[in-house]
Amino acid sequence: MKKNGNFYLQNMNNNDILSKQDAICLLDLINESLFCAKEKEFRILLDKLKNLLNFEYAVSASINLDKKGLIESYELVNLNYPAQWMEAYVEKRYDLIDPIVIENITKYNVQYWNDTYKKHNAPKKFVNTAKDVGLKEGYTYGLKNLEGTHGTIFSFSGPKYKQQLRTEYILKYVIPHLHQALIRFLKPNMKLNADKDDVLLSSREKEILNWVKYGKSSWEISVILHISERTVNFHVTNIMHKLDVVKRSQAVAVAIDQGYIQI
Amino acid sequence: MKKNGNFYLQNMNNNDILSKQDAICLLDLINESLFCAKEKEFRILLDKLKNLLNFEYAVSASINLDKKGLIESYELVNLNYPAQWMEAYVEKRYDLIDPIVIENITKYNVQYWNDTYKKHNAPKKFVNTAKDVGLKEGYTYGLKNLEGTHGTIFSFSGPKYKQQLRTEYILKYVIPHLHQALIRFLKPNMKLNADKDDVLLSSREKEILNWVKYGKSSWEISVILHISERTVNFHVTNIMHKLDVVKRSQAVAVAIDQGYIQI
DNA sequence: ACCCTACCTGTAATAAATTACAGGTGTTTT
DNA sequence: AAAACACCTGTAATTTATTACAGGTAGGGT
């Protein structure tokens, strides 16, 4: 199933690798990533994946690639990598020497760190510094978009982690969707973004707000969703409170602005 | 987990509904749809899904939607629906009377045909004609893109098919990905919207719409602009007519989308 | 066990929006 | 000069939205 370092998902016999619980969990993760449009939501997904894989730390980044496919700039979404490490990483441009990153943007394959370290003869100083902060073993995987302008990288690590097929299968299955989600919410926000991420609309609320956006009245939405008109109004009220607005039209504008719903 | 006829994917306990084999199969289907870029590949996926669901027939279509969300045109990818039926369907514009299609482009939810037939008081002639060619019972589900310009519809049918939760769960999980795949490989064939009528909001109208966006009521705007509340409503009415919408909240969304006002 | 959240529902008063009717001024275009 | 348009205003019926009251279930986490 591994062939020239390449990984064929389509023909793999994952029945023996993944438990039913794994499979169900992956389906849900993938499904949720379809509707993930905010960093806060993305972090929740990343955390779920980290826990599913029994890792200690997780970090991700979207990468702007130049014409040669090299890193032009990158933007971190750090779940819980040690802050001091990440600061040093950015400060000292570790991305230029980190063999994991280099391997990622050239091969875009699932990496077990120790394999890559051996393969690239990684600088011992760098590797040891990472190990000192708890990043001893880990996996990394990322993709790039079809145009080759943007890439992503997802790293999971911990003090102790053995290489296992299950982890590789799960990453192969789910990272492409997290990749899409990360690209999706980082693209429009490249300029402004950030700061007030306190609000989090529930999926039901977003669903209702979307119908409001399409000009549906409360009664119409109640028919569409098979709930009472009262419940629709209840949700709308909550939405307005969460977004700190006083009218539906304002809620639509704010939600679009903040990325809770798409136009 | 069916509650008031509504369907909660995120919280559903699919452990009892889907077998391990189902889950693994879905993961593979979803994964393959990520890399599906040609009609031939897409047909294979559609066939796999049809077989997984034990249906006899399957058909799909991508739909160009107009501003109201109604069908402007559509393009079929017919796996194995009876040819004579599909010809008649296109010829006689059945899409305009087919309650399944109408329900799809308004609700974008999983439909069990018999439910929809009852709900909409489907024309018996149409239903019986379908049944005569073997399309007795079935499921339909489709989505639209964020911009609301394109939709998809996936129908599965057979002479005998009972309503079952498993089918609904599977469709909920996998159709969004087939939707993406279908949109992806059909997009090159689609004309890029092009002729959007140059609606032009007057400066006063944009001014008022901006205050609406900020959640101001008509009375408040009248005070701000030193005009009567009646005049504000007059302008709002004109705005809605120009944008072809029926609610202020919808007007805000459309105007932002079309760039008439900024967020 | 308890708290928290998401979700759902009811009644009802008040505020606001939507639609319809009918009419006005001033400026620019043809 | 007439037509077209942006802008403005009034009255009034009807439909929606907003707010407030009060309450329910179900699941997850501590």
JSON list of N, CA and C in Angstrom, two decimals, chain B residues 16-82:
[
{"chain": "B", "resi": 16, "resn": "ASP", "atom": "N", "xyz": [-25.97, 3.61, 15.26]},
{"chain": "B", "resi": 16, "resn": "ASP", "atom": "CA", "xyz": [-26.97, 2.55, 15.13]},
{"chain": "B", "resi": 16, "resn": "ASP", "atom": "C", "xyz": [-27.49, 2.44, 13.71]},
{"chain": "B", "resi": 17, "resn": "ILE", "atom": "N", "xyz": [-27.24, 3.46, 12.94]},
{"chain": "B", "resi": 17, "resn": "ILE", "atom": "CA", "xyz": [-27.84, 3.50, 11.61]},
{"chain": "B", "resi": 17, "resn": "ILE", "atom": "C", "xyz": [-26.89, 2.94, 10.56]},
{"chain": "B", "resi": 18, "resn": "LEU", "atom": "N", "xyz": [-25.65, 3.38, 10.63]},
{"chain": "B", "resi": 18, "resn": "LEU", "atom": "CA", "xyz": [-24.69, 2.97, 9.62]},
{"chain": "B", "resi": 18, "resn": "LEU", "atom": "C", "xyz": [-23.84, 1.81, 10.14]},
{"chain": "B", "resi": 19, "resn": "SER", "atom": "N", "xyz": [-23.62, 0.87, 9.27]},
{"chain": "B", "resi": 19, "resn": "SER", "atom": "CA", "xyz": [-22.71, -0.23, 9.63]},
{"chain": "B", "resi": 19, "resn": "SER", "atom": "C", "xyz": [-21.27, 0.24, 9.42]},
{"chain": "B", "resi": 20, "resn": "LYS", "atom": "N", "xyz": [-20.35, -0.53, 9.92]},
{"chain": "B", "resi": 20, "resn": "LYS", "atom": "CA", "xyz": [-18.96, -0.16, 9.70]},
{"chain": "B", "resi": 20, "resn": "LYS", "atom": "C", "xyz": [-18.64, -0.15, 8.22]},
{"chain": "B", "resi": 21, "resn": "GLN", "atom": "N", "xyz": [-19.17, -1.14, 7.53]},
{"chain": "B", "resi": 21, "resn": "GLN", "atom": "CA", "xyz": [-18.96, -1.22, 6.09]},
{"chain": "B", "resi": 21, "resn": "GLN", "atom": "C", "xyz": [-19.47, 0.03, 5.41]},
{"chain": "B", "resi": 22, "resn": "ASP", "atom": "N", "xyz": [-20.64, 0.49, 5.83]},
{"chain": "B", "resi": 22, "resn": "ASP", "atom": "CA", "xyz": [-21.21, 1.73, 5.30]},
{"chain": "B", "resi": 22, "resn": "ASP", "atom": "C", "xyz": [-20.24, 2.89, 5.49]},
{"chain": "B", "resi": 23, "resn": "ALA", "atom": "N", "xyz": [-19.78, 3.03, 6.72]},
{"chain": "B", "resi": 23, "resn": "ALA", "atom": "CA", "xyz": [-18.94, 4.18, 7.06]},
{"chain": "B", "resi": 23, "resn": "ALA", "atom": "C", "xyz": [-17.65, 4.18, 6.24]},
{"chain": "B", "resi": 24, "resn": "ILE", "atom": "N", "xyz": [-17.03, 3.02, 6.16]},
{"chain": "B", "resi": 24, "resn": "ILE", "atom": "CA", "xyz": [-15.79, 2.92, 5.38]},
{"chain": "B", "resi": 24, "resn": "ILE", "atom": "C", "xyz": [-16.06, 3.25, 3.92]},
{"chain": "B", "resi": 25, "resn": "CYS", "atom": "N", "xyz": [-17.15, 2.72, 3.42]},
{"chain": "B", "resi": 25, "resn": "CYS", "atom": "CA", "xyz": [-17.50, 2.95, 2.02]},
{"chain": "B", "resi": 25, "resn": "CYS", "atom": "C", "xyz": [-17.74, 4.43, 1.76]},
{"chain": "B", "resi": 26, "resn": "LEU", "atom": "N", "xyz": [-18.41, 5.09, 2.71]},
{"chain": "B", "resi": 26, "resn": "LEU", "atom": "CA", "xyz": [-18.66, 6.52, 2.56]},
{"chain": "B", "resi": 26, "resn": "LEU", "atom": "C", "xyz": [-17.36, 7.31, 2.56]},
{"chain": "B", "resi": 27, "resn": "LEU", "atom": "N", "xyz": [-16.47, 6.94, 3.47]},
{"chain": "B", "resi": 27, "resn": "LEU", "atom": "CA", "xyz": [-15.18, 7.63, 3.51]},
{"chain": "B", "resi": 27, "resn": "LEU", "atom": "C", "xyz": [-14.47, 7.53, 2.18]},
{"chain": "B", "resi": 28, "resn": "ASP", "atom": "N", "xyz": [-14.52, 6.35, 1.60]},
{"chain": "B", "resi": 28, "resn": "ASP", "atom": "CA", "xyz": [-13.86, 6.18, 0.30]},
{"chain": "B", "resi": 28, "resn": "ASP", "atom": "C", "xyz": [-14.54, 6.99, -0.79]},
{"chain": "B", "resi": 29, "resn": "LEU", "atom": "N", "xyz": [-15.84, 6.95, -0.78]},
{"chain": "B", "resi": 29, "resn": "LEU", "atom": "CA", "xyz": [-16.59, 7.72, -1.77]},
{"chain": "B", "resi": 29, "resn": "LEU", "atom": "C", "xyz": [-16.24, 9.20, -1.67]},
{"chain": "B", "resi": 30, "resn": "ILE", "atom": "N", "xyz": [-16.25, 9.70, -0.44]},
{"chain": "B", "resi": 30, "resn": "ILE", "atom": "CA", "xyz": [-15.95, 11.12, -0.23]},
{"chain": "B", "resi": 30, "resn": "ILE", "atom": "C", "xyz": [-14.53, 11.42, -0.70]},
{"chain": "B", "resi": 31, "resn": "ASN", "atom": "N", "xyz": [-13.62, 10.53, -0.36]},
{"chain": "B", "resi": 31, "resn": "ASN", "atom": "CA", "xyz": [-12.23, 10.73, -0.74]},
{"chain": "B", "resi": 31, "resn": "ASN", "atom": "C", "xyz": [-12.06, 10.75, -2.25]},
{"chain": "B", "resi": 32, "resn": "GLU", "atom": "N", "xyz": [-12.73, 9.83, -2.91]},
{"chain": "B", "resi": 32, "resn": "GLU", "atom": "CA", "xyz": [-12.61, 9.77, -4.37]},
{"chain": "B", "resi": 32, "resn": "GLU", "atom": "C", "xyz": [-13.23, 11.01, -5.01]},
{"chain": "B", "resi": 33, "resn": "SER", "atom": "N", "xyz": [-14.30, 11.49, -4.41]},
{"chain": "B", "resi": 33, "resn": "SER", "atom": "CA", "xyz": [-14.95, 12.65, -5.02]},
{"chain": "B", "resi": 33, "resn": "SER", "atom": "C", "xyz": [-14.06, 13.89, -4.95]},
{"chain": "B", "resi": 34, "resn": "LEU", "atom": "N", "xyz": [-13.10, 13.86, -4.02]},
{"chain": "B", "resi": 34, "resn": "LEU", "atom": "CA", "xyz": [-12.15, 14.98, -3.94]},
{"chain": "B", "resi": 34, "resn": "LEU", "atom": "C", "xyz": [-11.33, 15.10, -5.20]},
{"chain": "B", "resi": 35, "resn": "PHE", "atom": "N", "xyz": [-11.04, 13.95, -5.80]},
{"chain": "B", "resi": 35, "resn": "PHE", "atom": "CA", "xyz": [-10.15, 13.95, -6.95]},
{"chain": "B", "resi": 35, "resn": "PHE", "atom": "C", "xyz": [-10.90, 13.70, -8.26]},
{"chain": "B", "resi": 36, "resn": "CYS", "atom": "N", "xyz": [-12.20, 13.85, -8.20]},
{"chain": "B", "resi": 36, "resn": "CYS", "atom": "CA", "xyz": [-13.02, 13.61, -9.38]},
{"chain": "B", "resi": 36, "resn": "CYS", "atom": "C", "xyz": [-13.10, 14.86, -10.23]},
{"chain": "B", "resi": 37, "resn": "ALA", "atom": "N", "xyz": [-12.60, 14.78, -11.42]},
{"chain": "B", "resi": 37, "resn": "ALA", "atom": "CA", "xyz": [-12.57, 15.99, -12.26]},
{"chain": "B", "resi": 37, "resn": "ALA", "atom": "C", "xyz": [-13.16, 15.73, -13.65]},
{"chain": "B", "resi": 38, "resn": "LYS", "atom": "N", "xyz": [-13.58, 14.50, -13.88]},
{"chain": "B", "resi": 38, "resn": "LYS", "atom": "CA", "xyz": [-14.12, 14.19, -15.21]},
{"chain": "B", "resi": 38, "resn": "LYS", "atom": "C", "xyz": [-15.46, 13.49, -15.09]},
{"chain": "B", "resi": 39, "resn": "GLU", "atom": "N", "xyz": [-16.26, 13.64, -16.11]},
{"chain": "B", "resi": 39, "resn": "GLU", "atom": "CA", "xyz": [-17.59, 13.04, -16.07]},
{"chain": "B", "resi": 39, "resn": "GLU", "atom": "C", "xyz": [-17.51, 11.54, -15.90]},
{"chain": "B", "resi": 40, "resn": "LYS", "atom": "N", "xyz": [-16.54, 10.94, -16.55]},
{"chain": "B", "resi": 40, "resn": "LYS", "atom": "CA", "xyz": [-16.43, 9.49, -16.47]},
{"chain": "B", "resi": 40, "resn": "LYS", "atom": "C", "xyz": [-16.19, 9.03, -15.03]},
{"chain": "B", "resi": 41, "resn": "GLU", "atom": "N", "xyz": [-15.32, 9.76, -14.34]},
{"chain": "B", "resi": 41, "resn": "GLU", "atom": "CA", "xyz": [-15.06, 9.43, -12.94]},
{"chain": "B", "resi": 41, "resn": "GLU", "atom": "C", "xyz": [-16.29, 9.68, -12.08]},
{"chain": "B", "resi": 42, "resn": "PHE", "atom": "N", "xyz": [-16.96, 10.75, -12.42]},
{"chain": "B", "resi": 42, "resn": "PHE", "atom": "CA", "xyz": [-18.15, 11.11, -11.67]},
{"chain": "B", "resi": 42, "resn": "PHE", "atom": "C", "xyz": [-19.23, 10.02, -11.79]},
{"chain": "B", "resi": 43, "resn": "ARG", "atom": "N", "xyz": [-19.37, 9.50, -12.99]},
{"chain": "B", "resi": 43, "resn": "ARG", "atom": "CA", "xyz": [-20.37, 8.45, -13.21]},
{"chain": "B", "resi": 43, "resn": "ARG", "atom": "C", "xyz": [-20.06, 7.21, -12.37]},
{"chain": "B", "resi": 44, "resn": "ILE", "atom": "N", "xyz": [-18.80, 6.92, -12.23]},
{"chain": "B", "resi": 44, "resn": "ILE", "atom": "CA", "xyz": [-18.40, 5.77, -11.41]},
{"chain": "B", "resi": 44, "resn": "ILE", "atom": "C", "xyz": [-18.82, 5.99, -9.96]},
{"chain": "B", "resi": 45, "resn": "LEU", "atom": "N", "xyz": [-18.59, 7.20, -9.48]},
{"chain": "B", "resi": 45, "resn": "LEU", "atom": "CA", "xyz": [-18.97, 7.51, -8.11]},
{"chain": "B", "resi": 45, "resn": "LEU", "atom": "C", "xyz": [-20.48, 7.41, -7.93]},
{"chain": "B", "resi": 46, "resn": "LEU", "atom": "N", "xyz": [-21.21, 7.97, -8.89]},
{"chain": "B", "resi": 46, "resn": "LEU", "atom": "CA", "xyz": [-22.66, 7.95, -8.81]},
{"chain": "B", "resi": 46, "resn": "LEU", "atom": "C", "xyz": [-23.17, 6.51, -8.81]},
{"chain": "B", "resi": 47, "resn": "ASP", "atom": "N", "xyz": [-22.52, 5.69, -9.60]},
{"chain": "B", "resi": 47, "resn": "ASP", "atom": "CA", "xyz": [-22.91, 4.28, -9.67]},
{"chain": "B", "resi": 47, "resn": "ASP", "atom": "C", "xyz": [-22.63, 3.58, -8.34]},
{"chain": "B", "resi": 48, "resn": "LYS", "atom": "N", "xyz": [-21.49, 3.88, -7.77]},
{"chain": "B", "resi": 48, "resn": "LYS", "atom": "CA", "xyz": [-21.15, 3.28, -6.47]},
{"chain": "B", "resi": 48, "resn": "LYS", "atom": "C", "xyz": [-22.19, 3.64, -5.42]},
{"chain": "B", "resi": 49, "resn": "LEU", "atom": "N", "xyz": [-22.58, 4.90, -5.42]},
{"chain": "B", "resi": 49, "resn": "LEU", "atom": "CA", "xyz": [-23.56, 5.35, -4.44]},
{"chain": "B", "resi": 49, "resn": "LEU", "atom": "C", "xyz": [-24.90, 4.67, -4.68]},
{"chain": "B", "resi": 50, "resn": "LYS", "atom": "N", "xyz": [-25.29, 4.59, -5.92]},
{"chain": "B", "resi": 50, "resn": "LYS", "atom": "CA", "xyz": [-26.54, 3.90, -6.28]},
{"chain": "B", "resi": 50, "resn": "LYS", "atom": "C", "xyz": [-26.53, 2.47, -5.76]},
{"chain": "B", "resi": 51, "resn": "ASN", "atom": "N", "xyz": [-25.43, 1.80, -5.96]},
{"chain": "B", "resi": 51, "resn": "ASN", "atom": "CA", "xyz": [-25.35, 0.41, -5.51]},
{"chain": "B", "resi": 51, "resn": "ASN", "atom": "C", "xyz": [-25.34, 0.30, -3.99]},
{"chain": "B", "resi": 52, "resn": "LEU", "atom": "N", "xyz": [-24.63, 1.24, -3.37]},
{"chain": "B", "resi": 52, "resn": "LEU", "atom": "CA", "xyz": [-24.60, 1.23, -1.91]},
{"chain": "B", "resi": 52, "resn": "LEU", "atom": "C", "xyz": [-26.00, 1.37, -1.33]},
{"chain": "B", "resi": 53, "resn": "LEU", "atom": "N", "xyz": [-26.80, 2.15, -2.01]},
{"chain": "B", "resi": 53, "resn": "LEU", "atom": "CA", "xyz": [-28.16, 2.41, -1.52]},
{"chain": "B", "resi": 53, "resn": "LEU", "atom": "C", "xyz": [-29.18, 1.41, -2.05]},
{"chain": "B", "resi": 54, "resn": "ASN", "atom": "N", "xyz": [-28.71, 0.48, -2.87]},
{"chain": "B", "resi": 54, "resn": "ASN", "atom": "CA", "xyz": [-29.59, -0.53, -3.45]},
{"chain": "B", "resi": 54, "resn": "ASN", "atom": "C", "xyz": [-30.70, 0.04, -4.32]},
{"chain": "B", "resi": 55, "resn": "PHE", "atom": "N", "xyz": [-30.34, 1.07, -5.06]},
{"chain": "B", "resi": 55, "resn": "PHE", "atom": "CA", "xyz": [-31.31, 1.62, -6.00]},
{"chain": "B", "resi": 55, "resn": "PHE", "atom": "C", "xyz": [-31.10, 1.02, -7.38]},
{"chain": "B", "resi": 56, "resn": "GLU", "atom": "N", "xyz": [-32.14, 1.17, -8.17]},
{"chain": "B", "resi": 56, "resn": "GLU", "atom": "CA", "xyz": [-32.10, 0.66, -9.53]},
{"chain": "B", "resi": 56, "resn": "GLU", "atom": "C", "xyz": [-31.56, 1.74, -10.49]},
{"chain": "B", "resi": 57, "resn": "TYR", "atom": "N", "xyz": [-32.06, 2.96, -10.28]},
{"chain": "B", "resi": 57, "resn": "TYR", "atom": "CA", "xyz": [-31.73, 4.04, -11.21]},
{"chain": "B", "resi": 57, "resn": "TYR", "atom": "C", "xyz": [-31.12, 5.23, -10.50]},
{"chain": "B", "resi": 58, "resn": "ALA", "atom": "N", "xyz": [-30.31, 5.96, -11.22]},
{"chain": "B", "resi": 58, "resn": "ALA", "atom": "CA", "xyz": [-29.74, 7.20, -10.68]},
{"chain": "B", "resi": 58, "resn": "ALA", "atom": "C", "xyz": [-29.57, 8.22, -11.79]},
{"chain": "B", "resi": 59, "resn": "VAL", "atom": "N", "xyz": [-29.80, 9.47, -11.43]},
{"chain": "B", "resi": 59, "resn": "VAL", "atom": "CA", "xyz": [-29.58, 10.57, -12.38]},
{"chain": "B", "resi": 59, "resn": "VAL", "atom": "C", "xyz": [-29.15, 11.80, -11.59]},
{"chain": "B", "resi": 60, "resn": "SER", "atom": "N", "xyz": [-28.41, 12.66, -12.23]},
{"chain": "B", "resi": 60, "resn": "SER", "atom": "CA", "xyz": [-28.03, 13.90, -11.56]},
{"chain": "B", "resi": 60, "resn": "SER", "atom": "C", "xyz": [-28.07, 15.04, -12.56]},
{"chain": "B", "resi": 61, "resn": "ALA", "atom": "N", "xyz": [-28.07, 16.23, -12.06]},
{"chain": "B", "resi": 61, "resn": "ALA", "atom": "CA", "xyz": [-28.07, 17.39, -12.94]},
{"chain": "B", "resi": 61, "resn": "ALA", "atom": "C", "xyz": [-27.48, 18.58, -12.21]},
{"chain": "B", "resi": 62, "resn": "SER", "atom": "N", "xyz": [-26.84, 19.42, -13.00]},
{"chain": "B", "resi": 62, "resn": "SER", "atom": "CA", "xyz": [-26.44, 20.72, -12.45]},
{"chain": "B", "resi": 62, "resn": "SER", "atom": "C", "xyz": [-27.40, 21.75, -13.00]},
{"chain": "B", "resi": 63, "resn": "ILE", "atom": "N", "xyz": [-27.72, 22.70, -12.16]},
{"chain": "B", "resi": 63, "resn": "ILE", "atom": "CA", "xyz": [-28.78, 23.64, -12.49]},
{"chain": "B", "resi": 63, "resn": "ILE", "atom": "C", "xyz": [-28.24, 25.07, -12.45]},
{"chain": "B", "resi": 64, "resn": "ASN", "atom": "N", "xyz": [-28.52, 25.82, -13.48]},
{"chain": "B", "resi": 64, "resn": "ASN", "atom": "CA", "xyz": [-28.25, 27.25, -13.43]},
{"chain": "B", "resi": 64, "resn": "ASN", "atom": "C", "xyz": [-29.47, 27.94, -12.85]},
{"chain": "B", "resi": 65, "resn": "LEU", "atom": "N", "xyz": [-29.26, 28.66, -11.77]},
{"chain": "B", "resi": 65, "resn": "LEU", "atom": "CA", "xyz": [-30.37, 29.29, -11.08]},
{"chain": "B", "resi": 65, "resn": "LEU", "atom": "C", "xyz": [-30.42, 30.78, -11.41]},
{"chain": "B", "resi": 66, "resn": "ASP", "atom": "N", "xyz": [-31.64, 31.29, -11.52]},
{"chain": "B", "resi": 66, "resn": "ASP", "atom": "CA", "xyz": [-31.77, 32.73, -11.71]},
{"chain": "B", "resi": 66, "resn": "ASP", "atom": "C", "xyz": [-31.78, 33.42, -10.35]},
{"chain": "B", "resi": 67, "resn": "LYS", "atom": "N", "xyz": [-32.01, 34.71, -10.37]},
{"chain": "B", "resi": 67, "resn": "LYS", "atom": "CA", "xyz": [-31.90, 35.47, -9.12]},
{"chain": "B", "resi": 67, "resn": "LYS", "atom": "C", "xyz": [-32.92, 35.05, -8.08]},
{"chain": "B", "resi": 68, "resn": "LYS", "atom": "N", "xyz": [-34.04, 34.54, -8.58]},
{"chain": "B", "resi": 68, "resn": "LYS", "atom": "CA", "xyz": [-35.07, 34.12, -7.63]},
{"chain": "B", "resi": 68, "resn": "LYS", "atom": "C", "xyz": [-34.81, 32.71, -7.11]},
{"chain": "B", "resi": 69, "resn": "GLY", "atom": "N", "xyz": [-33.77, 32.09, -7.61]},
{"chain": "B", "resi": 69, "resn": "GLY", "atom": "CA", "xyz": [-33.49, 30.73, -7.21]},
{"chain": "B", "resi": 69, "resn": "GLY", "atom": "C", "xyz": [-34.24, 29.71, -8.03]},
{"chain": "B", "resi": 70, "resn": "LEU", "atom": "N", "xyz": [-34.83, 30.15, -9.14]},
{"chain": "B", "resi": 70, "resn": "LEU", "atom": "CA", "xyz": [-35.56, 29.23, -10.00]},
{"chain": "B", "resi": 70, "resn": "LEU", "atom": "C", "xyz": [-34.66, 28.74, -11.13]},
{"chain": "B", "resi": 71, "resn": "ILE", "atom": "N", "xyz": [-35.12, 27.68, -11.77]},
{"chain": "B", "resi": 71, "resn": "ILE", "atom": "CA", "xyz": [-34.31, 27.04, -12.80]},
{"chain": "B", "resi": 71, "resn": "ILE", "atom": "C", "xyz": [-34.23, 27.90, -14.06]},
{"chain": "B", "resi": 72, "resn": "GLU", "atom": "N", "xyz": [-33.00, 28.21, -14.44]},
{"chain": "B", "resi": 72, "resn": "GLU", "atom": "CA", "xyz": [-32.80, 28.94, -15.68]},
{"chain": "B", "resi": 72, "resn": "GLU", "atom": "C", "xyz": [-32.53, 27.94, -16.79]},
{"chain": "B", "resi": 73, "resn": "SER", "atom": "N", "xyz": [-31.65, 27.00, -16.47]},
{"chain": "B", "resi": 73, "resn": "SER", "atom": "CA", "xyz": [-31.36, 25.90, -17.39]},
{"chain": "B", "resi": 73, "resn": "SER", "atom": "C", "xyz": [-30.71, 24.80, -16.58]},
{"chain": "B", "resi": 74, "resn": "TYR", "atom": "N", "xyz": [-30.59, 23.62, -17.18]},
{"chain": "B", "resi": 74, "resn": "TYR", "atom": "CA", "xyz": [-29.92, 22.55, -16.44]},
{"chain": "B", "resi": 74, "resn": "TYR", "atom": "C", "xyz": [-29.22, 21.62, -17.40]},
{"chain": "B", "resi": 75, "resn": "GLU", "atom": "N", "xyz": [-28.28, 20.90, -16.84]},
{"chain": "B", "resi": 75, "resn": "GLU", "atom": "CA", "xyz": [-27.50, 19.98, -17.66]},
{"chain": "B", "resi": 75, "resn": "GLU", "atom": "C", "xyz": [-27.50, 18.62, -16.97]},
{"chain": "B", "resi": 76, "resn": "LEU", "atom": "N", "xyz": [-27.94, 17.60, -17.68]},
{"chain": "B", "resi": 76, "resn": "LEU", "atom": "CA", "xyz": [-28.10, 16.29, -17.08]},
{"chain": "B", "resi": 76, "resn": "LEU", "atom": "C", "xyz": [-26.82, 15.46, -17.14]},
{"chain": "B", "resi": 77, "resn": "VAL", "atom": "N", "xyz": [-26.60, 14.71, -16.08]},
{"chain": "B", "resi": 77, "resn": "VAL", "atom": "CA", "xyz": [-25.64, 13.61, -16.13]},
{"chain": "B", "resi": 77, "resn": "VAL", "atom": "C", "xyz": [-26.43, 12.38, -15.74]},
{"chain": "B", "resi": 78, "resn": "ASN", "atom": "N", "xyz": [-26.94, 11.71, -16.76]},
{"chain": "B", "resi": 78, "resn": "ASN", "atom": "CA", "xyz": [-27.85, 10.59, -16.52]},
{"chain": "B", "resi": 78, "resn": "ASN", "atom": "C", "xyz": [-27.09, 9.28, -16.46]},
{"chain": "B", "resi": 79, "resn": "LEU", "atom": "N", "xyz": [-27.11, 8.66, -15.29]},
{"chain": "B", "resi": 79, "resn": "LEU", "atom": "CA", "xyz": [-26.42, 7.38, -15.17]},
{"chain": "B", "resi": 79, "resn": "LEU", "atom": "C", "xyz": [-27.20, 6.30, -15.91]},
{"chain": "B", "resi": 80, "resn": "ASN", "atom": "N", "xyz": [-28.44, 6.07, -15.50]},
{"chain": "B", "resi": 80, "resn": "ASN", "atom": "CA", "xyz": [-29.21, 5.00, -16.16]},
{"chain": "B", "resi": 80, "resn": "ASN", "atom": "C", "xyz": [-30.72, 5.17, -16.02]},
{"chain": "B", "resi": 81, "resn": "TYR", "atom": "N", "xyz": [-31.17, 6.41, -15.86]},
{"chain": "B", "resi": 81, "resn": "TYR", "atom": "CA", "xyz": [-32.61, 6.62, -15.91]},
{"chain": "B", "resi": 81, "resn": "TYR", "atom": "C", "xyz": [-33.09, 6.24, -17.30]},
{"chain": "B", "resi": 82, "resn": "PRO", "atom": "N", "xyz": [-34.31, 5.68, -17.40]},
{"chain": "B", "resi": 82, "resn": "PRO", "atom": "CA", "xyz": [-34.84, 5.28, -18.71]},
{"chain": "B", "resi": 82, "resn": "PRO", "atom": "C", "xyz": [-34.76, 6.43, -19.72]}
]
